[in-house]
Short mmCIF file of C-alpha atoms in Angstrom, two decimals:
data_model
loop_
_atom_site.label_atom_id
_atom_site.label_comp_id
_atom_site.label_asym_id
_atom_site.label_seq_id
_atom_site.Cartn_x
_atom_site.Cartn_y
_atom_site.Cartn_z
CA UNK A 1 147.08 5.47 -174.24
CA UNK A 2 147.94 8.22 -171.45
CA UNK A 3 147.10 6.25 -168.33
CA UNK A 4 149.43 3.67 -167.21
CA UNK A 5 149.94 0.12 -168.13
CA UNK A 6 150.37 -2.27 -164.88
CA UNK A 7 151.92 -5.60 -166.14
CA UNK A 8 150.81 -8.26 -163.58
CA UNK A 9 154.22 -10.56 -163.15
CA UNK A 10 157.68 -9.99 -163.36
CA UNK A 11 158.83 -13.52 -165.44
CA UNK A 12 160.24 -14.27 -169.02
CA UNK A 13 156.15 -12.80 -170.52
CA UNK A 14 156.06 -10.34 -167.86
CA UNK A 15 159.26 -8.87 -168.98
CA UNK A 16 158.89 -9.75 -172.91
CA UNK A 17 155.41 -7.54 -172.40
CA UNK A 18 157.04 -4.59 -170.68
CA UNK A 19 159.87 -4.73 -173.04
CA UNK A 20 157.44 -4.16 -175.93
CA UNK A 21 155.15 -1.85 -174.24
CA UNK A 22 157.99 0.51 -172.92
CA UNK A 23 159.97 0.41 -176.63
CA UNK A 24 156.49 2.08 -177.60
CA UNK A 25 156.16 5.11 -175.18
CA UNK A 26 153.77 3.92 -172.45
CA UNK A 27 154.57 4.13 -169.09
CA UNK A 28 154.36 0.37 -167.77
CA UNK A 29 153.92 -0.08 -163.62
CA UNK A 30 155.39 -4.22 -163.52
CA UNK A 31 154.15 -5.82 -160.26
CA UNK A 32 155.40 -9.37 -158.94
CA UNK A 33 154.76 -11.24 -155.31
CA UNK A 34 157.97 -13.29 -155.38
CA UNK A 35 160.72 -11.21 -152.93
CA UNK A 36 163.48 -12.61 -155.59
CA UNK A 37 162.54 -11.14 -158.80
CA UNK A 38 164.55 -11.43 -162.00
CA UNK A 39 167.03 -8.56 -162.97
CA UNK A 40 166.18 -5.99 -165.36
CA UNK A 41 167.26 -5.75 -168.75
CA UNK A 42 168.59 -2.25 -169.48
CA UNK A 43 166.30 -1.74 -171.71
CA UNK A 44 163.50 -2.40 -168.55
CA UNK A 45 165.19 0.50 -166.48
CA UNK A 46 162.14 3.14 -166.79
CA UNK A 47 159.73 0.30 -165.91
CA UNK A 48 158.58 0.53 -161.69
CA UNK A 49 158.52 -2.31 -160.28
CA UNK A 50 156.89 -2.99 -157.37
CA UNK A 51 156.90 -6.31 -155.07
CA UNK A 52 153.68 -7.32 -153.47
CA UNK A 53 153.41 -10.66 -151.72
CA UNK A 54 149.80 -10.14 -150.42
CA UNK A 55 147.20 -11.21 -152.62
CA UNK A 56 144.90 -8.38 -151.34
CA UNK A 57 146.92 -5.69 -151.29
CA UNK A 58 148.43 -6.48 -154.64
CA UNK A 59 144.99 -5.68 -156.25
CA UNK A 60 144.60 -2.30 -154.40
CA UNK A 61 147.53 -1.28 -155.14
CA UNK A 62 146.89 -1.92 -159.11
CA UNK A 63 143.60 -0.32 -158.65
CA UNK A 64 144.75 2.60 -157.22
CA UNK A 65 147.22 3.66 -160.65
CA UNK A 66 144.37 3.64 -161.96
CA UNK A 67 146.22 1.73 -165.46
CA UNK A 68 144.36 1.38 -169.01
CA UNK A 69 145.29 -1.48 -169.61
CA UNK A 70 146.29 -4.61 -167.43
CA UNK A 71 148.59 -7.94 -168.66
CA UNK A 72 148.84 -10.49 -167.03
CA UNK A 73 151.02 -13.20 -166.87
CA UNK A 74 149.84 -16.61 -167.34
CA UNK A 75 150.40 -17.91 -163.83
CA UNK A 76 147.81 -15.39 -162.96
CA UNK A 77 144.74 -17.24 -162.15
CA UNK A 78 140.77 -15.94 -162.64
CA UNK A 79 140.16 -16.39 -158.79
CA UNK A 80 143.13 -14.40 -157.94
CA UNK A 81 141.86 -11.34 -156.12
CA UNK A 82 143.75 -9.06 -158.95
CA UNK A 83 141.74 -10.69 -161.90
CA UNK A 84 138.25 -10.17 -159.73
CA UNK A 85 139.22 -6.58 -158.73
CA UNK A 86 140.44 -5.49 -162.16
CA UNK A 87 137.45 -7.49 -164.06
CA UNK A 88 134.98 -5.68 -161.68
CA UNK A 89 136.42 -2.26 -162.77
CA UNK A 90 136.41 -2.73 -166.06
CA UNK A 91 139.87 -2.31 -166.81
CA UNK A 92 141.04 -4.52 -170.31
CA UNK A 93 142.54 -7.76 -169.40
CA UNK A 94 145.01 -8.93 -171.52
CA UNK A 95 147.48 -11.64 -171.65
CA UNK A 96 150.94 -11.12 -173.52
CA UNK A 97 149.57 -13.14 -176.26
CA UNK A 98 146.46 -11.19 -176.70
CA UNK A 99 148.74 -7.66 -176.05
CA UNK A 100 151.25 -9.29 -178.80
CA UNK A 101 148.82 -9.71 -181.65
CA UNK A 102 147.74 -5.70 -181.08
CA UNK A 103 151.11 -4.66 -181.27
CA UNK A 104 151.88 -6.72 -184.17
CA UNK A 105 148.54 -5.49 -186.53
CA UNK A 106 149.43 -1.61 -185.39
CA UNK A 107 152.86 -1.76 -186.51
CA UNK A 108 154.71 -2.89 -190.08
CA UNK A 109 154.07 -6.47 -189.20
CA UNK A 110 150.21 -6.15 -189.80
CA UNK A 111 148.85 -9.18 -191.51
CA UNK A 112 151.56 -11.46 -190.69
CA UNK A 113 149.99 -15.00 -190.51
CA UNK A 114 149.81 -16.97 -187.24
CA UNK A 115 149.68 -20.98 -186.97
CA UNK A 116 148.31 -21.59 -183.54
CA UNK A 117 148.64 -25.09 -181.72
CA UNK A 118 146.83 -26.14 -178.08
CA UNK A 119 146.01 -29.14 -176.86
CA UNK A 120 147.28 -30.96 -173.47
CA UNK A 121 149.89 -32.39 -174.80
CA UNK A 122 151.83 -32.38 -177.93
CA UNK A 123 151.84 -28.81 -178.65
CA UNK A 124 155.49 -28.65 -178.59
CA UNK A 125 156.18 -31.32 -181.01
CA UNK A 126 154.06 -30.07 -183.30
CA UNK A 127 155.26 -26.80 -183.70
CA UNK A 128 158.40 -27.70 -183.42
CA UNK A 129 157.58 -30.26 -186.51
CA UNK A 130 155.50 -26.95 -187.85
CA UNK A 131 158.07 -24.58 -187.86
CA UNK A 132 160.61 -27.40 -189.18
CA UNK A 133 158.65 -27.74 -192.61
CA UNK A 134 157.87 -23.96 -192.92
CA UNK A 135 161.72 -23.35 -192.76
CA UNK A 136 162.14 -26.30 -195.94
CA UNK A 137 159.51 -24.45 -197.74
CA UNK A 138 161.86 -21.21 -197.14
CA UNK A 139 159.72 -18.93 -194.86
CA UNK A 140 161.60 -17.07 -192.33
CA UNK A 141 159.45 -18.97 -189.58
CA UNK A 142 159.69 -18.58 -185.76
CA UNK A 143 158.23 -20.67 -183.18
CA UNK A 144 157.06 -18.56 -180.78
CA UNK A 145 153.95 -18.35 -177.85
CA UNK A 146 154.92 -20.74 -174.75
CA UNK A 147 158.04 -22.12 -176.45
CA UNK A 148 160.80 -20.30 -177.15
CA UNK A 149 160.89 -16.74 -177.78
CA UNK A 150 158.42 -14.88 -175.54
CA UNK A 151 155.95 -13.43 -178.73
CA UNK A 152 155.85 -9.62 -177.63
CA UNK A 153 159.59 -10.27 -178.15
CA UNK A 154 159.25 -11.93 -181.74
CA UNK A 155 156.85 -9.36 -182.90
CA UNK A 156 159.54 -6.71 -184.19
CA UNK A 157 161.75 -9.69 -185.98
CA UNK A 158 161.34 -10.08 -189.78
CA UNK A 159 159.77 -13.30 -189.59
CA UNK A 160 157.70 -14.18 -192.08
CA UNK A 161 154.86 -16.80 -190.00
CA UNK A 162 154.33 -17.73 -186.27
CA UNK A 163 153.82 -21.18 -185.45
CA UNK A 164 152.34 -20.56 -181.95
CA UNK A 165 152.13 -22.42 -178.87
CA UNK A 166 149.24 -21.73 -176.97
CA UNK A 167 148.65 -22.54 -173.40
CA UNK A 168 145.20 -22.66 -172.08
CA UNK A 169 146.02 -19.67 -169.48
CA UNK A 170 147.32 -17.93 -172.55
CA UNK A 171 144.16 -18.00 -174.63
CA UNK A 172 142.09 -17.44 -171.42
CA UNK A 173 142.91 -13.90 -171.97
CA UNK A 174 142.95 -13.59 -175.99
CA UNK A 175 140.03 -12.75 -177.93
CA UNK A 176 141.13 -10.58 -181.14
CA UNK A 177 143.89 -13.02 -182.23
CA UNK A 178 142.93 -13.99 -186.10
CA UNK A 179 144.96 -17.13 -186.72
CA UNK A 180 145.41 -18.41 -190.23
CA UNK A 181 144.93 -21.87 -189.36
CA UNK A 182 144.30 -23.37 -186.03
CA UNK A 183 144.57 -26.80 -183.90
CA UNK A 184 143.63 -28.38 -180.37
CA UNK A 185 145.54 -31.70 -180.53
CA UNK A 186 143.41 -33.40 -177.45
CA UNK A 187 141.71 -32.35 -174.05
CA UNK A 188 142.25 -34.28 -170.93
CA UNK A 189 142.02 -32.75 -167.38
CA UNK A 190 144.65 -30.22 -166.50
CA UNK A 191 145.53 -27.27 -164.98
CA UNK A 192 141.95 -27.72 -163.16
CA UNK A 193 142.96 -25.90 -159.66
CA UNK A 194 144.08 -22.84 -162.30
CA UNK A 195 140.67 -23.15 -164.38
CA UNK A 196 138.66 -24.19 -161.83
CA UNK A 197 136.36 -27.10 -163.46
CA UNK A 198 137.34 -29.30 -166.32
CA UNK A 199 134.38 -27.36 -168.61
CA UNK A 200 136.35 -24.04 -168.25
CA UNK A 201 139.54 -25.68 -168.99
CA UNK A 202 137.63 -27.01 -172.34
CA UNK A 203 136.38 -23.65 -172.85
CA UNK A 204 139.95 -21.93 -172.91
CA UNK A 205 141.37 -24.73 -175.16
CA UNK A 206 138.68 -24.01 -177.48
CA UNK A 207 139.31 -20.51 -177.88
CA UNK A 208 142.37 -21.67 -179.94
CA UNK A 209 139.39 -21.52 -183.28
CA UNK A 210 138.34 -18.40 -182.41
CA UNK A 211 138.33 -16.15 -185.41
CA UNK A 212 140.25 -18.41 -188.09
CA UNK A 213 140.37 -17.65 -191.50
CA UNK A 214 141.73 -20.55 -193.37
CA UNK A 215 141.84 -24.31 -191.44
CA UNK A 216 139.86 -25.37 -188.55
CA UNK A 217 142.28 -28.49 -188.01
CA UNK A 218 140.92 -31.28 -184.99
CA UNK A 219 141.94 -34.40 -184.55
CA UNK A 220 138.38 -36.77 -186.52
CA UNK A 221 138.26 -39.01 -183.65
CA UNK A 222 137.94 -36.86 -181.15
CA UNK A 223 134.33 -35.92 -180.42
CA UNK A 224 134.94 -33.25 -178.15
CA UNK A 225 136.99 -31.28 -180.22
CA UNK A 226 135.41 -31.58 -183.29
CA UNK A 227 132.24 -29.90 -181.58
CA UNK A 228 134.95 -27.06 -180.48
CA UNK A 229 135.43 -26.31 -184.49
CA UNK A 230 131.23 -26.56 -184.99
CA UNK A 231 130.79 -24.31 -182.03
CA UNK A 232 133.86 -21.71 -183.16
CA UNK A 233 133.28 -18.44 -184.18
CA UNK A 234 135.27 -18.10 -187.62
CA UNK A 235 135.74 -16.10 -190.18
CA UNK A 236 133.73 -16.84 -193.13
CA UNK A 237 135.23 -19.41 -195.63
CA UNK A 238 137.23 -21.30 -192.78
CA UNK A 239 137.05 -25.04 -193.33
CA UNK A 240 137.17 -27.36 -190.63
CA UNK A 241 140.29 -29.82 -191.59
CA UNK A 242 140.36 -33.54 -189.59
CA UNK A 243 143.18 -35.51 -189.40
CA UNK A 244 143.08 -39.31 -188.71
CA UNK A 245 145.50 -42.44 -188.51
CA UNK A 246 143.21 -43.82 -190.49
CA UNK A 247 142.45 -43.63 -194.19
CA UNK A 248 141.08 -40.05 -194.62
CA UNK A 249 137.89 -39.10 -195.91
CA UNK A 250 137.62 -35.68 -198.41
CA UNK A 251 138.72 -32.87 -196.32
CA UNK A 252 140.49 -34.68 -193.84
CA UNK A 253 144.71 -35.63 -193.91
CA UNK A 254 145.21 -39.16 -192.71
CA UNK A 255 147.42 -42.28 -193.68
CA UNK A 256 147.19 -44.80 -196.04
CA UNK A 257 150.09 -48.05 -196.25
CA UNK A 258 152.57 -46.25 -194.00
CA UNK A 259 152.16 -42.61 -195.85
CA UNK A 260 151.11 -39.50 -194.56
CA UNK A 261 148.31 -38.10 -197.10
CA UNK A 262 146.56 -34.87 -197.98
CA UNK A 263 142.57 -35.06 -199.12
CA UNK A 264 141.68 -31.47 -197.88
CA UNK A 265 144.07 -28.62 -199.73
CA UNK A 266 144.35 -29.98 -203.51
CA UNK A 267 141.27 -29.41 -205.85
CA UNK A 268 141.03 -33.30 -206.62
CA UNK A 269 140.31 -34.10 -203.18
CA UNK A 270 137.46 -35.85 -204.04
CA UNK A 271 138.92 -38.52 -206.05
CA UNK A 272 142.57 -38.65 -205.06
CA UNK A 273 145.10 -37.51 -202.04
CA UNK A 274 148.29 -36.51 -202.31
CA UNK A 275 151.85 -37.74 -200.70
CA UNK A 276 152.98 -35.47 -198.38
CA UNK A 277 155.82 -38.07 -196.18
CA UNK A 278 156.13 -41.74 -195.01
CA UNK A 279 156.32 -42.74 -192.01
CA UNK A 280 159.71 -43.29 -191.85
CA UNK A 281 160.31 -39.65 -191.98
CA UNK A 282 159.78 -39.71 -188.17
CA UNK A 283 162.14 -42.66 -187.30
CA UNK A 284 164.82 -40.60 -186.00
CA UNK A 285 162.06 -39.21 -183.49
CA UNK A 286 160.60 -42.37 -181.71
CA UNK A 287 162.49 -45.52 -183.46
CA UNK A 288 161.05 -47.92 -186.06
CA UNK A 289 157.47 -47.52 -185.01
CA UNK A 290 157.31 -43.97 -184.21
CA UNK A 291 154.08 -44.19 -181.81
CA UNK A 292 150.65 -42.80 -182.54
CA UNK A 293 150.85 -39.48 -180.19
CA UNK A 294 154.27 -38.82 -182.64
CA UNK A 295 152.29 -39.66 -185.77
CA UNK A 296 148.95 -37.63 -184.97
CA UNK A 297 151.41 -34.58 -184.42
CA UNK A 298 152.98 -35.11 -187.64
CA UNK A 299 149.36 -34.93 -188.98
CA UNK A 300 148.80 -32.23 -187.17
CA UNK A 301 151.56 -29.95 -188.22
CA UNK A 302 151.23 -31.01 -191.86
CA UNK A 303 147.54 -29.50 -192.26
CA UNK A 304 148.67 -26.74 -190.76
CA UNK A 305 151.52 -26.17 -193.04
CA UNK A 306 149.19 -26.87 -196.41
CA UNK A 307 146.63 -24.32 -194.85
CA UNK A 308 149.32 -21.96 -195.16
CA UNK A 309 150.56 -22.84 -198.69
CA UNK A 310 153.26 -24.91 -198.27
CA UNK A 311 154.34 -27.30 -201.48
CA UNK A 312 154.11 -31.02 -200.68
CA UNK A 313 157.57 -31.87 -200.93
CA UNK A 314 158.20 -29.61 -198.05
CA UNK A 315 156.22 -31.84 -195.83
CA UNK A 316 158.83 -34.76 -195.81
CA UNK A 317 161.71 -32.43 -196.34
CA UNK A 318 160.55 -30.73 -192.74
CA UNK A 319 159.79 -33.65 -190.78
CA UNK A 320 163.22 -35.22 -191.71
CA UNK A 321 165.25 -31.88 -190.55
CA UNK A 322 163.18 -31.77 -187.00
CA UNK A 323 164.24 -32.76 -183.44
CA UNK A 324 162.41 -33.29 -180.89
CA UNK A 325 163.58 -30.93 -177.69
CA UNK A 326 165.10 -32.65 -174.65
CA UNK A 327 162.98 -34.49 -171.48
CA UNK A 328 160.37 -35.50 -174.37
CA UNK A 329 160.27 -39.30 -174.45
CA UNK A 330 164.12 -38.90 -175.12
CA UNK A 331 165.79 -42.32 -174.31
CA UNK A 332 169.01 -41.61 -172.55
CA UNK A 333 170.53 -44.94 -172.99
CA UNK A 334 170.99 -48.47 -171.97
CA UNK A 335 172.64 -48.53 -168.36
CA UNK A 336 172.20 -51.76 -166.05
CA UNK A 337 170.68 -54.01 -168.49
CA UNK A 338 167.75 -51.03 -168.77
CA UNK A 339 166.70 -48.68 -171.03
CA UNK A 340 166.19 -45.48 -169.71
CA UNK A 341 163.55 -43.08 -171.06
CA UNK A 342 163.19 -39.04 -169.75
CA UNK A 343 159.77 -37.80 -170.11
CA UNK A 344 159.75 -35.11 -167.61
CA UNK A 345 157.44 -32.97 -170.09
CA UNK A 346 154.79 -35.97 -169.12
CA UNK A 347 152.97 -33.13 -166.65
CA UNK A 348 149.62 -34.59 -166.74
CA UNK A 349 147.82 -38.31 -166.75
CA UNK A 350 147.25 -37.97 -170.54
CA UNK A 351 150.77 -37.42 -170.80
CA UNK A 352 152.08 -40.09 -169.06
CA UNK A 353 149.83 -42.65 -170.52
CA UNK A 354 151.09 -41.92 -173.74
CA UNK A 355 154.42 -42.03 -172.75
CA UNK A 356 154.08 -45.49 -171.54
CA UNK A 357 151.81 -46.81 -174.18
CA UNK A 358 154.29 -48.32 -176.38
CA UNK A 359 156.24 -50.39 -173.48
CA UNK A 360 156.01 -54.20 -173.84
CA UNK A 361 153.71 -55.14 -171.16
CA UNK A 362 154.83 -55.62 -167.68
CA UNK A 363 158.25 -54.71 -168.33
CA UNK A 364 157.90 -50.79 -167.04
CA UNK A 365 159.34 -49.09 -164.28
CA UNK A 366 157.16 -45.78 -164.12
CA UNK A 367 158.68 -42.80 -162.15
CA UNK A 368 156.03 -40.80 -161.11
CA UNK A 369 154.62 -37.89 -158.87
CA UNK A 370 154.99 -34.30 -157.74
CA UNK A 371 152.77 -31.69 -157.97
CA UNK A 372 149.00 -32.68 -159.04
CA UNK A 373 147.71 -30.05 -160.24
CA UNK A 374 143.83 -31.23 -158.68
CA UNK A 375 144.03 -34.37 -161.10
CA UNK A 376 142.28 -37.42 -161.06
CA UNK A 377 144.71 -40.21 -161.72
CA UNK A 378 142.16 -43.38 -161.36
CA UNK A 379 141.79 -43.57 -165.08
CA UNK A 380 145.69 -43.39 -165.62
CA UNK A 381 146.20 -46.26 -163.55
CA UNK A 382 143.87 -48.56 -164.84
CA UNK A 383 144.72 -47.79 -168.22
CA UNK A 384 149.00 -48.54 -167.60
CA UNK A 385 148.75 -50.65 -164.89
CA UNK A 386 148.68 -53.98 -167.36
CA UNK A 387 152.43 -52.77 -168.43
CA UNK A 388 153.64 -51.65 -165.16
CA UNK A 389 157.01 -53.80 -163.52
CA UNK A 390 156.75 -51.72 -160.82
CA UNK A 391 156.80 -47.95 -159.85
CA UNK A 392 158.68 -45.52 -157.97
CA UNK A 393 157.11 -42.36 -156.10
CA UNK A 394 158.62 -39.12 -156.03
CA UNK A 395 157.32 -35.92 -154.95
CA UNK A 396 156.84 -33.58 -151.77
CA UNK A 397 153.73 -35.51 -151.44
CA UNK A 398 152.94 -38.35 -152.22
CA UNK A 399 149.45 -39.47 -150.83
CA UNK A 400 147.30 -38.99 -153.92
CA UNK A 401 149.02 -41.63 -156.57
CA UNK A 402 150.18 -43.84 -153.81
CA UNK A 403 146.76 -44.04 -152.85
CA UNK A 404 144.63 -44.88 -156.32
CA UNK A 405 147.60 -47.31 -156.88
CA UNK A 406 146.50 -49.15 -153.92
CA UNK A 407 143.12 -49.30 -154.95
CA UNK A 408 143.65 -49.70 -158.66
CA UNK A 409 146.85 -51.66 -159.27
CA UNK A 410 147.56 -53.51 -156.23
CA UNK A 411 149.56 -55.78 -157.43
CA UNK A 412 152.29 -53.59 -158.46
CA UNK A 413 154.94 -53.13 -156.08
CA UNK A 414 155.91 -49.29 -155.22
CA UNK A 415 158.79 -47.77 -153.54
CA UNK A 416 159.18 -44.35 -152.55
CA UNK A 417 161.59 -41.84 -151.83
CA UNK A 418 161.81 -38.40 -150.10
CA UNK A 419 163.85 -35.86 -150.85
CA UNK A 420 166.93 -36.29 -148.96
CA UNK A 421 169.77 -34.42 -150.68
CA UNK A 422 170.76 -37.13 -153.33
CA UNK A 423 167.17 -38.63 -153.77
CA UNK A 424 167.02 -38.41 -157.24
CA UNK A 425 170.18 -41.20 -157.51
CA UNK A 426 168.28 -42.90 -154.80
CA UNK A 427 165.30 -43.38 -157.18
CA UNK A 428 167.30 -44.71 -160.18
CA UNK A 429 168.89 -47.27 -157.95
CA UNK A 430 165.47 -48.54 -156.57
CA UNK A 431 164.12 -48.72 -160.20
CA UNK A 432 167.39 -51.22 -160.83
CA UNK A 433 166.31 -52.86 -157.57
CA UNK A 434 163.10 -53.28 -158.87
CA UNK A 435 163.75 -54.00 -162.38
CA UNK A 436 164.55 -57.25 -164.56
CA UNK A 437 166.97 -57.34 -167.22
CA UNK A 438 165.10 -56.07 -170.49
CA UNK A 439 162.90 -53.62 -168.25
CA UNK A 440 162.40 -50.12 -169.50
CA UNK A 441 162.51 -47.17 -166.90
CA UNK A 442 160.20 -44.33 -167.90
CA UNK A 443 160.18 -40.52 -165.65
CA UNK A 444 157.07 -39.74 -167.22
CA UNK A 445 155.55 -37.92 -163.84
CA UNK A 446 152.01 -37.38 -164.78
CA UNK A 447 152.52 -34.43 -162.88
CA UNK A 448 154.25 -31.00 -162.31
CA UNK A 449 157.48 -30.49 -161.28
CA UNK A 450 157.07 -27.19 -158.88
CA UNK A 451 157.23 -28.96 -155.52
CA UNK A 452 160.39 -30.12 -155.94
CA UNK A 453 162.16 -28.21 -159.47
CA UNK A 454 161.60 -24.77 -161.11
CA UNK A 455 159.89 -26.94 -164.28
CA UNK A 456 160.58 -29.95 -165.90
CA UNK A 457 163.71 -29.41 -167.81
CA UNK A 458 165.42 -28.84 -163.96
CA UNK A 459 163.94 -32.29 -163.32
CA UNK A 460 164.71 -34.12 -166.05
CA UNK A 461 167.94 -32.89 -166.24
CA UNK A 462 168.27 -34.28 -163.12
CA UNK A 463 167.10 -37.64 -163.71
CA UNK A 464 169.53 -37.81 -166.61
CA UNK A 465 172.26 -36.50 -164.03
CA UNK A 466 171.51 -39.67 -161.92
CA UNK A 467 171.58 -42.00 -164.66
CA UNK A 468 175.10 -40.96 -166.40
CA UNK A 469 175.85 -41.78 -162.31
CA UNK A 470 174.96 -45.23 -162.41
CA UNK A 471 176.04 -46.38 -166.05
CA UNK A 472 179.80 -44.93 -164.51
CA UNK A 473 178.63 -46.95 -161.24
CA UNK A 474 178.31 -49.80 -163.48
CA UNK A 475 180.56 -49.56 -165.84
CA UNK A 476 180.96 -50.02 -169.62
CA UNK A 477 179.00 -52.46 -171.08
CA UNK A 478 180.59 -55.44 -173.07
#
């Protein structure tokens, strides 16, 4: 390619996609609208970078270097003036996913095998779980995508599979990727001020099927996604692979008396499944009754791991070695007669209602709020307010869920606090104020953290923070 390259955001992809582009030979042009951008790696030193706050003029002044080729990062929305203006020319739009996967098939990597996960929530689990089992079956596996290391990064490593996380603004821009086997976990409204309408939103997550070879995987029960895989454009001979927390049916991996079980990659499928773990294999995740969102991931990553060949015993062997990464459902501890759970990752109402299904009834304290996102949170209230204690309210603003609690659970007392300098002790103390001995305290936010935090893990970290400050406020316990 002899005309330019303009990379579209100067973050961890931005930079990842430059990196890769520039150790190639093309001249990259890297534009960002933030006046604080990250430094450059030396490696980045060739690449001009340009800072643009103006929405307008930052798609002139792509326009006018007239590039071949233009990446975007994924905070880079479709009604952003830059997407319109470069879609109207012409110009390719990739993502760094969708840039990744070319890189990868031109160079000595070609034909490396790709596991891709989406869904709204649980991707990370899963291919954390995922890349756990493919490491006990001895593959030199990487998780990779929107976890860990940025993928036009991972693409020159000797790895031997991806298991890829896939956000929906990622696969808004992918088209050519050819995984081996594919998943959406579940689709619940999010990210609709990026997308624009909850269809669109669908539309991305289902792009996740597009072109697989081996394993459509979809959750059975889910209606929605399950006319994703019947609707997806595969290549020919790809089976579509349910899982279930039920018994499974042929073609289908599901549980039967407290075993995880495989009717869809052994020959005998019709008459028999096959053990793959138990569900005590996930104890160390979630407790003695690891909960169904844990469970339906484990399902999840095991299909995956069969599509690609992986040996049975592996399963177990996998599931036992993962851990789950921090501010996901992690309980911090017992402090003030309380147990204390961090679920910052909770960024959306499906989230959080997971995150507080398996509470005893009326004995949560839900910390909630920030940054919306253009949700609808009726739904989410109805559904938790039965095992709601009480809540507190955090975020710059705090109109939206203090408002549908009103309507929808007005019995529920709520507190909430601003963000005076130590406000996030303030709102651990109010949940003890609130609280009864026994209670569980849950941050599960049902929203995202950018009003108030970079992301999540500055949040939850800073929940944890507060509580280490009250169990030394309180003192040992007996």
């Amino acid at each position: 390619m002899t005309e330019p390259v303009a990379v579209i955001g100067w973050g961890r992809s931005g930079r990842g996609a430059a990196g890769a582009l520039v150790s190639r030979g093309h001249h990259v042009i890297a534009f960002d609208q933030r006046p604080q951008v990250a430094p450059r790696d030396p490696e980045l030193a060739d690449v001009d970078l340009r800072v643009i706050p103006d929405d307008e003029d930052l798609a002139r002044a792509v326009l006018a270097e007239s590039p071949g080729l233009v990446v975007l990062s994924p905070g880079i929305a479709p009604h952003t003036p830059v997407w319109r203006e470069v879609a109207a020319a012409g110009i390719p739009l990739w993502g760094e996913v969708e840039l990744a996967w070319h890189l990868q098939e031109e160079g000595p990597h070609a034909g490396r095998p790709w596991l891709t996960v989406t869904g709204t929530n649980g991707k990370t689990t899963t291919v954390g779980m995922l890349g756990a089992i493919l490491r006990a079956a001895g593959e030199d596996a990487l998780e990779v995508g929107n976890i860990g290391t940025p993928i036009t990064r991972a693409i020159d490593s000797d790895a031997t599979v991806f298991a890829v996380e896939l956000s929906s603004f990622q696969l808004a821009t992918t088209s050519s990727v050819c995984p081996e086997a594919s998943v959406c976990l579940n689709v619940d409204e999010d990210h609709i001020d990026w997308h624009g309408s909850a269809q669109a939103y669908a539309a991305a997550k289902a792009r996740v099927y597009h072109n697989t070879r081996i394993a459509c995987v979809y959750p059975a029960a889910d209606a929605l996604v399950e006319r994703m895989v019947e609707e997806a454009d595969v290549i020919e001979g790809a089976r579509a692979i349910g899982t279930t927390l039920g018994v499974p049916a042929i073609s289908q991996v599901g549980l039967v008396e407290g075993t995880i079980v495989d009717r869809a990659f052994l020959p005998t499928r019709h008459k028999e499944a096959l053990h793959l773990a138990d569900l005590a294999d996930l104890r160390h995740i979630t407790g003695d009754q690891p909960s169904p969102a844990v469970v339906s991931d484990a399902l999840a990553a095991s299909a995956l791991a069969r599509a690609h060949g992986v040996a049975p015993e592996h399963v177990a062997e996998g599931l036992l070695a993962f851990h789950p990464a921090a501010h996901r459902r992690a309980i911090i501890g017992e402090v003030a007669d309380l147990t204390w759970i961090d679920d910052s990752k909770a960024t959306n109402a499906h989230a959080a209602a997971a995150s507080l299904a398996g509470i005893r009834p009326g004995t949560a304290i839900w910390v909630a709020g920030g940054d919306a996102k253009g949700q609808d949170f009726h739904e989410l209230v109805r559904s938790v307010a039965p095992g709601l204690r009480a809540v507190v309210l955090i975020g710059a603003d705090r109109t939206e869920l203090r408002d549908v609690l009103a309507s929808e659970a007005p019995a529920v007392p709520v507190v909430e606090v601003d963000g005076h300098p130590d406000w996030m002790f303030s709102v651990v103390n109010e949940a003890v104020g609130l609280s009864r001995p026994g209670d569980t305290v849950v941050l599960a936010p049902a929203c995202a953290s950018w009003d108030q935090f970079d992301n999540y893990g500055q949040r939850g970290d800073a929940f944890v923070d507060a509580v280490h400050r009250l169990n030394a406020q309180w003192g040992p316990r007996p």
